[in-house]
Amino acid sequence: MAFDEMYREVILDHYKNPRGHGVIEGADAEADGQNPLCGDEVSIYVQFGADNETIEDVKFRGRGCAISQAATSMLTEMVTGRKATAIAEMPRDELLEEVGIPLSPVRLKCALLGLGVLKVALHRAKGTPLPEEWAGMDELKLT
Amino acid sequence: MAFDEMYREVILDHYKNPRGHGVIEGADAEADGQNPLCGDEVSIYVQFGADNETIEDVKFRGRGCAISQAATSMLTEMVTGRKATAIAEMPRDELLEEVGIPLSPVRLKCALLGLGVLKVALHRAKGTPLPEEWAGMDELKLT
Amino acid sequence: MAVTSARQLDAAALRAQFPIFEQAGGARRLAYLDSSNSSQKPRAVLDAMQTFYETSYANVHRGVYELADRAAAAFEDSREKVRAFVNAGSQREIIYTRNATEALNLVAYAWGLENLGPGDVALVTELEHHSNFVPWQLIAERTGATFAAIPIEGGNHELDLSKLDEIAKRGQIKVLAVGLVNNSLGVVNPVSELAAWAHEQGAICVVDACQAAPHRPIDVQTLGADFVAFTGHKMLGPTGIGVLWGRQELLQSMQPFNVGGGQIRHVSLEKTTWNDLPHKFEAGTPPIVEAIGLGAAIDYLNEVGLESIEDHEVEITEYALGRLGEIFGLTIFGPPLERRGGIISFDLDGVHPHDVAQILGNEGVAVRAGHHCTQPLMKRLGVAATTRASFYLYTLPEEIDRLVDGLHRAKKVFA
Amino acid sequence: MAVTSARQLDAAALRAQFPIFEQAGGARRLAYLDSSNSSQKPRAVLDAMQTFYETSYANVHRGVYELADRAAAAFEDSREKVRAFVNAGSQREIIYTRNATEALNLVAYAWGLENLGPGDVALVTELEHHSNFVPWQLIAERTGATFAAIPIEGGNHELDLSKLDEIAKRGQIKVLAVGLVNNSLGVVNPVSELAAWAHEQGAICVVDACQAAPHRPIDVQTLGADFVAFTGHKMLGPTGIGVLWGRQELLQSMQPFNVGGGQIRHVSLEKTTWNDLPHKFEAGTPPIVEAIGLGAAIDYLNEVGLESIEDHEVEITEYALGRLGEIFGLTIFGPPLERRGGIISFDLDGVHPHDVAQILGNEGVAVRAGHHCTQPLMKRLGVAATTRASFYLYTLPEEIDRLVDGLHRAKKVFA
Ligand SMILES: Cc1ncc(COP(=O)(O)O)c(C=O)c1O
Ligand SMILES: Cc1ncc(COP(=O)(O)O)c(C=O)c1O
């Protein structure tokens, strides 16, 4: 794989100018997660709309590689305006298609870190399920 | 190795008609030992002479393979009339020469079981040393 | 012999795939009747490991370069093969250990230290291998629990299940550790029945499948146990690897055993948290290439077919029981063919097992003499040791004939 | 660079003996700069294992037939090689484990559970690998002992020995666990000095030699430690095997860790006694063929010469420090050349280590990015991860050049 395939413009753009970066004080849902292999960290904050179900605002903070941070940035754009239950069921491929680069198993974990943390946040706030498919993600230690 | 080389007449004779077989009640020195690999057991009883140093009588009891029992039988003949200190220093090759057959490492342990137990018995009674060379034998659990 | 639909295996043809049998090795060919001790390896297994070292070796789980990716993928592929082999619900329930002994110690330490205490009973059987006996004895001692063993009955040396009620009165049974197939006599235990009984008592059931996994299909989901352990080197795989299967809920609720390396999620001076299953129980660099070898062994076993292997062993065992039965002064221990694995332990009157095995060994017939790491059973049988012949997919009837010839020879020497 | 009498090794010639470097593997050759993670294997090691499986395989310690004799002799031969390699006083002090992590857990469990309690201090360092850190944290927690770590100082990230007196006031120091060479920054610790200090405190000293044993001569008799652990796969050997050396008196006085199999002398329902050293600590079938492979690796290392290897690595490290120092925005962690193993960890401003390693990996340059199982150290450095390049006897200067080129490329991508 050529390096430019992996670090294509859109990834670098999201990495350097992350959307939804920040903290929501008193968020309706939040969680932190870590990739134990590399130490990448993501915290996610969610604010629901009036129906208390629709994601009105979502912000994240984190440190990590371009893949993990860019994917989380993309994620915040994708989930805004959607219901918690829909996101809980969102297949990982939906995000991976958006990320749009070939990923080895190790890098896959980077790309999926943010989505895992988001599902944990929703699970804590709404009791939405954490499907088995989220190998590893359902045991994120919440600090 | 041909089987008849290993089970030569003298071995079979000592095995079937062990010398020094029996128990000495109230022996001056005694010990039991086991070969953990095969469960062979030998108990040895020693009676010292008037000088309280010379082995006047030695008897053994045990169950095990022809090699272990024949070697112990041969041993009782070899040590009678010798001093405890001399036996404590007796090199294993002296016994092995008497046994006189080629032995693999596993069978070596069979052949040396009796000598090990005897050295432990003398060690307990007389404080004679248990040389490192007796790989394994110096930790014989005394039951 | 049971009529099954499994296709019959051609042991002589399979044998040609095992390099060890190719050796000139003097005039005599090797009659290897010690497979329950450890099996020989087909070329496919050796080649898989060699090729992996030559083309794909790197540590797993940690690198982002191509070799590391390849190594990690192959390693996890092997775990999937093991999962499918025992029909576990998830790869996360498959833990690689050093050998079966470590797998059993893992359960004893990690589950036992937290869950046993005074008034509890850790129950094993008199048929257990030391590796499924002593860990529970040790942890019972550490925790103040009672340690007990289901006895055997005299005739066929099978477990005496009529004693269960009595044993249950000794305290709260918390764990039952039992083997699927006993390694010294070949006794097949009624494990599903025992697991159900254990669960009624509120106990977990830990199954030692070392002598079963290589020889007959295992389905952990129907077996009814909570943990199942087996070992690579007895099932055509390499040394240095064992497997523990455990129920996910249990594994999740347990503390880890060995700690360090990739077993960890987060470490600080104040607190450490553990990685996900199965990694939580795999501390340090795992037996990477051994896992590749075990995966290749499982491929090989699947290709031959476990049912076919079982059938072949039944056939060989039946033949051996018949031929050994002809020898005057020879006593066979254990149950009838229907409840026996491909293992025969016997006593030859007047000749110590060590001497029997030696004389056989000198003839190129490899059998094992000893207590087979089942001393409590030997004590019950009233012997210090037995001579044991054990069979596998490559065993030929002519090897049984050579065993019998050798036994006649031993009798002559000691006559 | 120190002037020594060791003959200079020819890395390019040695490299030809490692099959992994022969692969076509696309256009680019492999620049393997991840040897501190795991080393590649010379053909001699692979062949030794393959040949053993093909001609001499059997379980050890148990059979009286010829294969079993041969296997047992080869297995104990390997132990003698390991003994000589670290100059241990006796083979009985050499224990084979699953890996270094298990060796360190063995000490923590078997020695620590019996010898630690409230008021005692289990002391590690901030430079420790998780495998020499977390076991003591766990056992301290289990036993009520205090857990503490010797901190590093800011400049060169070396241990701050001025803190020892203060630490000694926190309780009775009972164990000091310290690495000879740190795996993430390459810091060489003054272990003899620390072991002497530990002994003054009445503590034992447990040394993690994983990053030392493959690269420089070790003499356990002059080192002054009580236990030394290392791992096969980092020293040209196979996966699935580690080594624990321990002082005989200590090993003898300890309870076993894993129990079962050949680790036992006598078992009954009432009581179990343990086999002699080293078997007391080797439960179940040992990593037999892995031991053969490790023995072959030691032969290979001896033939090349540990001093020559060390010299070569110093040379490569010096070259790498120089070339990396040219890169603007690159920060190198750790001490100067004189107190550094063949390991360089660095930070490239503005590019996350994972991305650095990925870009390098895409160019065929294998380095590791991450916390290297030293999270407490990372925290002290104020980073989540570093990029690490590590060297061995087969490392060539041109691989360093390719590393440097790749780093320039990474900077351009993230500019
Ligand atoms: C310093 C150090 N200690 C311990 C270990 C653990 O070795 P293993 O993974 O073989 O148990 C490693 C390797 O990862 C290491 O570098
Ligand atoms: C029934 C049984 N359990 C456990 C073991 C131990 O297996 P390992 O030595 O591979 O740990 C064996 C083999 O020796 C066995 O036959």
Short mmCIF file of C-alpha atoms in Angstrom, two decimals, chain B residues 34-37 41 103-107 109-110 132 134-141 143, chain D residues 61-64 69 72-73 89-90 92 248 252 264-266 273-277 279-280:
data_model
loop_
_atom_site.label_atom_id
_atom_site.label_comp_id
_atom_site.label_asym_id
_atom_site.label_seq_id
_atom_site.Cartn_x
_atom_site.Cartn_y
_atom_site.Cartn_z
CA GLN B 34 11.44 -43.07 45.84
CA ASN B 35 12.11 -42.51 42.20
CA PRO B 36 9.40 -40.03 41.28
CA LEU B 37 9.48 -41.06 37.64
CA GLU B 41 10.89 -47.54 46.31
CA LEU B 103 22.26 -47.43 31.14
CA SER B 104 20.30 -44.56 29.70
CA PRO B 105 19.80 -41.49 31.92
CA VAL B 106 16.39 -42.74 33.03
CA ARG B 107 17.67 -46.18 33.97
CA LYS B 109 18.29 -43.20 38.21
CA CYS B 110 16.97 -46.68 38.83
CA GLU B 132 26.03 -32.19 44.60
CA TRP B 134 24.06 -36.85 43.50
CA ALA B 135 21.76 -34.90 41.30
CA GLY B 136 18.34 -35.13 42.82
CA MET B 137 19.23 -37.54 45.53
CA ASP B 138 19.98 -34.95 48.19
CA GLU B 139 16.38 -33.88 48.33
CA LEU B 140 14.87 -37.25 48.84
CA LYS B 141 11.82 -36.76 50.90
CA THR B 143 8.94 -40.29 54.93
CA HIS D 61 11.78 -37.75 31.46
CA ARG D 62 9.35 -40.55 31.10
CA GLY D 63 10.11 -43.22 28.56
CA VAL D 64 12.73 -45.93 28.49
CA ASP D 69 16.22 -41.23 25.75
CA ALA D 72 15.53 -36.30 27.16
CA ALA D 73 19.26 -36.07 26.51
CA GLY D 89 26.35 -22.56 39.14
CA SER D 90 24.11 -25.48 38.33
CA ARG D 92 19.18 -27.03 38.58
CA GLN D 248 19.36 -22.62 44.39
CA GLN D 252 14.61 -24.75 47.17
CA ILE D 264 5.67 -33.82 41.48
CA ARG D 265 7.40 -36.44 43.56
CA HIS D 266 4.52 -38.08 45.32
CA THR D 273 5.52 -33.53 47.66
CA TRP D 274 7.54 -31.88 44.93
CA ASN D 275 10.16 -33.11 42.56
CA ASP D 276 13.76 -31.87 42.61
CA LEU D 277 14.93 -28.67 41.01
CA HIS D 279 11.48 -29.88 37.74
CA LYS D 280 9.66 -28.59 40.81
#
